Short mmCIF file of C-alpha atoms in Angstrom, two decimals:
data_model
loop_
_atom_site.label_atom_id
_atom_site.label_comp_id
_atom_site.label_asym_id
_atom_site.label_seq_id
_atom_site.Cartn_x
_atom_site.Cartn_y
_atom_site.Cartn_z
CA MET A 206 7.21 20.28 -8.13
CA GLN A 207 4.84 22.16 -5.90
CA ARG A 208 4.91 23.08 -2.23
CA CYS A 209 2.82 20.70 -0.18
CA PHE A 210 2.38 21.56 3.50
CA GLY A 211 5.89 22.97 3.82
CA LYS A 212 7.47 20.09 1.90
CA ILE A 213 8.18 19.47 -1.77
CA CYS A 214 5.77 16.97 -3.34
CA PRO A 215 5.12 15.83 -6.91
CA LEU A 216 2.35 17.38 -8.98
CA GLN A 217 0.85 13.97 -9.73
CA PRO A 218 1.59 11.57 -6.84
CA LEU A 219 -0.61 8.78 -8.24
CA ALA A 220 1.18 8.97 -11.58
CA ALA A 221 4.49 8.74 -9.74
CA MET A 222 3.32 5.47 -8.13
CA MET A 223 2.96 3.93 -11.60
CA GLU A 224 6.73 3.43 -11.54
CA GLU A 225 8.35 0.83 -9.27
CA GLU A 226 8.88 2.26 -5.80
CA PRO A 227 12.27 2.25 -4.06
CA GLU A 228 12.66 -0.03 -1.06
CA SER A 229 12.87 2.99 1.23
CA ALA A 230 9.29 3.93 0.30
CA ARG A 231 7.88 1.01 2.29
CA PRO A 232 8.00 0.33 6.01
CA GLU A 233 10.23 -2.42 7.39
CA GLU A 234 8.56 -5.79 7.82
CA GLY A 235 6.70 -5.96 11.10
CA LYS A 236 7.31 -2.33 12.06
CA PRO A 237 4.12 -0.60 10.80
CA GLN A 238 1.91 -3.17 12.50
CA ASP A 239 1.47 -0.95 15.55
CA GLY A 240 0.04 1.88 13.43
CA HIS A 241 2.28 4.54 14.97
CA PRO A 242 4.25 6.14 12.13
CA GLU A 243 6.68 8.86 13.08
CA GLY A 244 6.09 12.58 12.74
CA ASP A 245 3.49 15.13 13.77
CA LYS A 246 0.63 14.60 11.40
CA LYS A 247 -1.72 17.26 12.75
CA ALA A 248 0.00 20.00 10.78
CA GLU A 249 0.96 17.66 7.96
CA LYS A 250 -2.29 15.96 6.92
CA LYS A 251 -4.70 18.83 6.38
CA THR A 252 -5.81 18.87 2.76
CA PRO A 253 -7.22 21.71 0.66
CA ASP A 254 -9.98 19.62 -0.93
CA ASP A 255 -11.16 16.09 -1.67
CA LYS A 256 -11.22 16.39 -5.45
CA HIS A 257 -9.37 13.95 -7.67
CA LYS A 258 -6.21 15.55 -9.01
CA GLN A 259 -6.62 14.12 -12.52
CA PRO A 260 -10.04 15.01 -14.00
CA GLY A 261 -11.40 12.36 -16.36
CA PHE A 262 -8.84 9.79 -15.16
CA GLN A 263 -10.14 6.28 -15.82
CA GLN A 264 -9.13 4.16 -12.87
CA SER A 265 -7.33 1.02 -14.06
CA HIS A 266 -6.19 0.13 -10.55
CA TYR A 267 -7.19 0.19 -6.90
CA PHE A 268 -5.40 0.09 -3.56
CA VAL A 269 -5.21 -2.60 -0.88
CA ALA A 270 -3.82 -2.35 2.66
CA LEU A 271 -0.53 -4.21 3.16
CA TYR A 272 -0.57 -3.66 6.92
CA ARG A 273 -3.00 -2.84 9.71
CA PHE A 274 -3.31 0.86 10.39
CA LYS A 275 -4.77 1.77 13.76
CA ALA A 276 -6.38 5.21 13.81
CA LEU A 277 -4.59 7.56 16.20
CA GLU A 278 -7.00 10.48 15.79
CA LYS A 279 -10.70 10.76 15.05
CA ASP A 280 -10.07 11.82 11.44
CA ASP A 281 -7.81 8.80 10.65
CA LEU A 282 -8.95 5.83 8.57
CA ASP A 283 -8.56 2.58 10.51
CA PHE A 284 -8.08 -0.60 8.43
CA PRO A 285 -6.84 -4.21 8.57
CA PRO A 286 -4.43 -5.83 6.08
CA GLY A 287 -6.16 -6.77 2.83
CA GLU A 288 -8.81 -4.02 2.99
CA LYS A 289 -9.65 -2.31 -0.33
CA ILE A 290 -9.24 1.48 -0.08
CA THR A 291 -10.42 4.23 -2.41
CA VAL A 292 -7.90 7.09 -2.49
CA ILE A 293 -9.66 10.45 -2.39
CA ASP A 294 -6.70 12.82 -2.01
CA ASP A 295 -3.02 12.05 -2.54
CA SER A 296 -1.70 15.63 -2.59
CA ASN A 297 0.28 15.21 0.66
CA GLU A 298 3.12 12.69 0.37
CA GLU A 299 2.92 11.69 4.05
CA TRP A 300 -0.85 11.48 4.68
CA TRP A 301 -3.41 10.51 2.07
CA ARG A 302 -7.15 10.65 2.47
CA GLY A 303 -9.15 7.57 1.64
CA LYS A 304 -12.52 5.92 1.88
CA ILE A 305 -13.68 2.45 2.91
CA GLY A 306 -17.44 2.07 2.58
CA GLU A 307 -18.83 5.18 4.27
CA LYS A 308 -15.72 5.79 6.42
CA VAL A 309 -13.36 8.58 5.28
CA GLY A 310 -10.04 9.48 6.87
CA PHE A 311 -6.29 9.93 6.72
CA PHE A 312 -3.63 7.21 6.55
CA PRO A 313 0.07 6.87 5.60
CA PRO A 314 0.38 5.86 1.92
CA ASN A 315 3.19 3.38 2.61
CA PHE A 316 0.62 1.10 4.29
CA ILE A 317 -1.11 0.38 0.95
CA ILE A 318 -0.23 -1.11 -2.42
CA ARG A 319 -1.59 -0.38 -5.89
CA VAL A 320 -3.28 -3.29 -7.66
CA ARG A 321 -3.55 -2.98 -11.43
CA ALA A 322 -6.30 -4.47 -13.60
CA GLY A 323 -5.74 -8.21 -14.01
CA GLU A 324 -3.58 -8.57 -10.89
CA ARG A 325 -4.71 -10.70 -7.95
CA VAL A 326 -4.31 -10.07 -4.22
CA HIS A 327 -3.31 -12.89 -1.85
CA ARG A 328 -2.69 -13.49 1.84
CA VAL A 329 0.28 -15.71 2.75
CA THR A 330 -1.04 -18.80 4.60
CA ARG A 331 2.36 -20.11 5.80
CA SER A 332 5.76 -18.51 6.18
CA PHE A 333 8.29 -19.48 3.51
CA VAL A 334 12.05 -18.88 3.30
CA GLY A 335 12.85 -18.44 -0.38
CA ASN A 336 16.12 -19.06 -2.18
CA ARG A 337 17.19 -15.66 -3.58
CA GLU A 338 19.64 -17.28 -5.99
CA ILE A 339 16.75 -18.78 -7.97
CA GLY A 340 14.47 -15.72 -7.60
CA GLN A 341 12.32 -16.85 -4.69
CA ILE A 342 11.02 -14.44 -2.06
CA THR A 343 10.82 -14.89 1.73
CA LEU A 344 7.45 -13.98 3.23
CA LYS A 345 5.78 -14.33 6.62
CA LYS A 346 2.35 -15.76 7.35
CA ASP A 347 -0.51 -13.27 6.87
CA GLN A 348 1.48 -10.87 4.64
CA ILE A 349 -0.48 -9.35 1.75
CA VAL A 350 1.00 -9.69 -1.76
CA VAL A 351 -0.01 -8.88 -5.33
CA GLN A 352 0.39 -11.57 -7.98
CA LYS A 353 2.30 -10.41 -11.08
CA GLY A 354 1.62 -12.91 -13.86
CA ASP A 355 0.55 -16.53 -14.16
CA GLU A 356 1.50 -19.64 -12.19
CA ALA A 357 4.38 -21.74 -13.53
CA GLY A 358 5.69 -24.89 -11.90
CA GLY A 359 3.80 -24.29 -8.66
CA TYR A 360 5.15 -20.72 -8.24
CA VAL A 361 3.89 -17.23 -9.04
CA LYS A 362 5.71 -13.91 -9.11
CA VAL A 363 4.47 -11.74 -6.24
CA TYR A 364 5.08 -8.12 -5.21
CA THR A 365 5.02 -6.79 -1.63
CA GLY A 366 5.57 -3.12 -2.38
CA ARG A 367 9.29 -3.52 -1.62
CA LYS A 368 10.24 -6.91 -3.00
CA VAL A 369 9.40 -9.03 -6.03
CA GLY A 370 10.02 -12.75 -6.28
CA LEU A 371 8.68 -16.24 -6.84
CA PHE A 372 6.47 -17.76 -4.16
CA PRO A 373 4.75 -21.18 -3.93
CA THR A 374 1.07 -21.02 -4.95
CA ASP A 375 0.05 -23.54 -2.28
CA PHE A 376 1.11 -21.03 0.42
CA LEU A 377 -1.25 -18.33 -0.93
CA GLU A 378 -4.96 -17.64 -0.44
CA GLU A 379 -6.67 -15.20 -2.80
CA ILE A 380 -8.57 -12.42 -1.04
#
């Protein structure tokens, strides 16, 4: 571990994301929509540089916004759900720096999800209350999910960053 802006943070935060994240790592459904995460970010989000932390790392994944993040300061990165984001600096566990097109800025990492090669990103077109006993997941309209595997019997396994479960394919739109 290394010191990171007065807090302990992992040496390789992106590598740590390769493992499944605990439920507490993601915001509650509906709560991050306003784009006002807690804490004073002015002192927290300053970064030493914009270099990638793993030289020569071949990127086999990318990141997509799960929720809308509304910029609160001029150096924040504003984005809607479903936007593809390039992570520039992940050395601070509370505020990452990213890029969308020519825009560069800070955002909370729990607003995005990693998408690995071969996975597909979808927007939920209709809310669905799943049956947990048979592995289904409950999702609301317009949520962003990542498909984990192939369709079987009209359902696919999807991942929201916090939950994994089966969801009907006819309620999904690939983005």
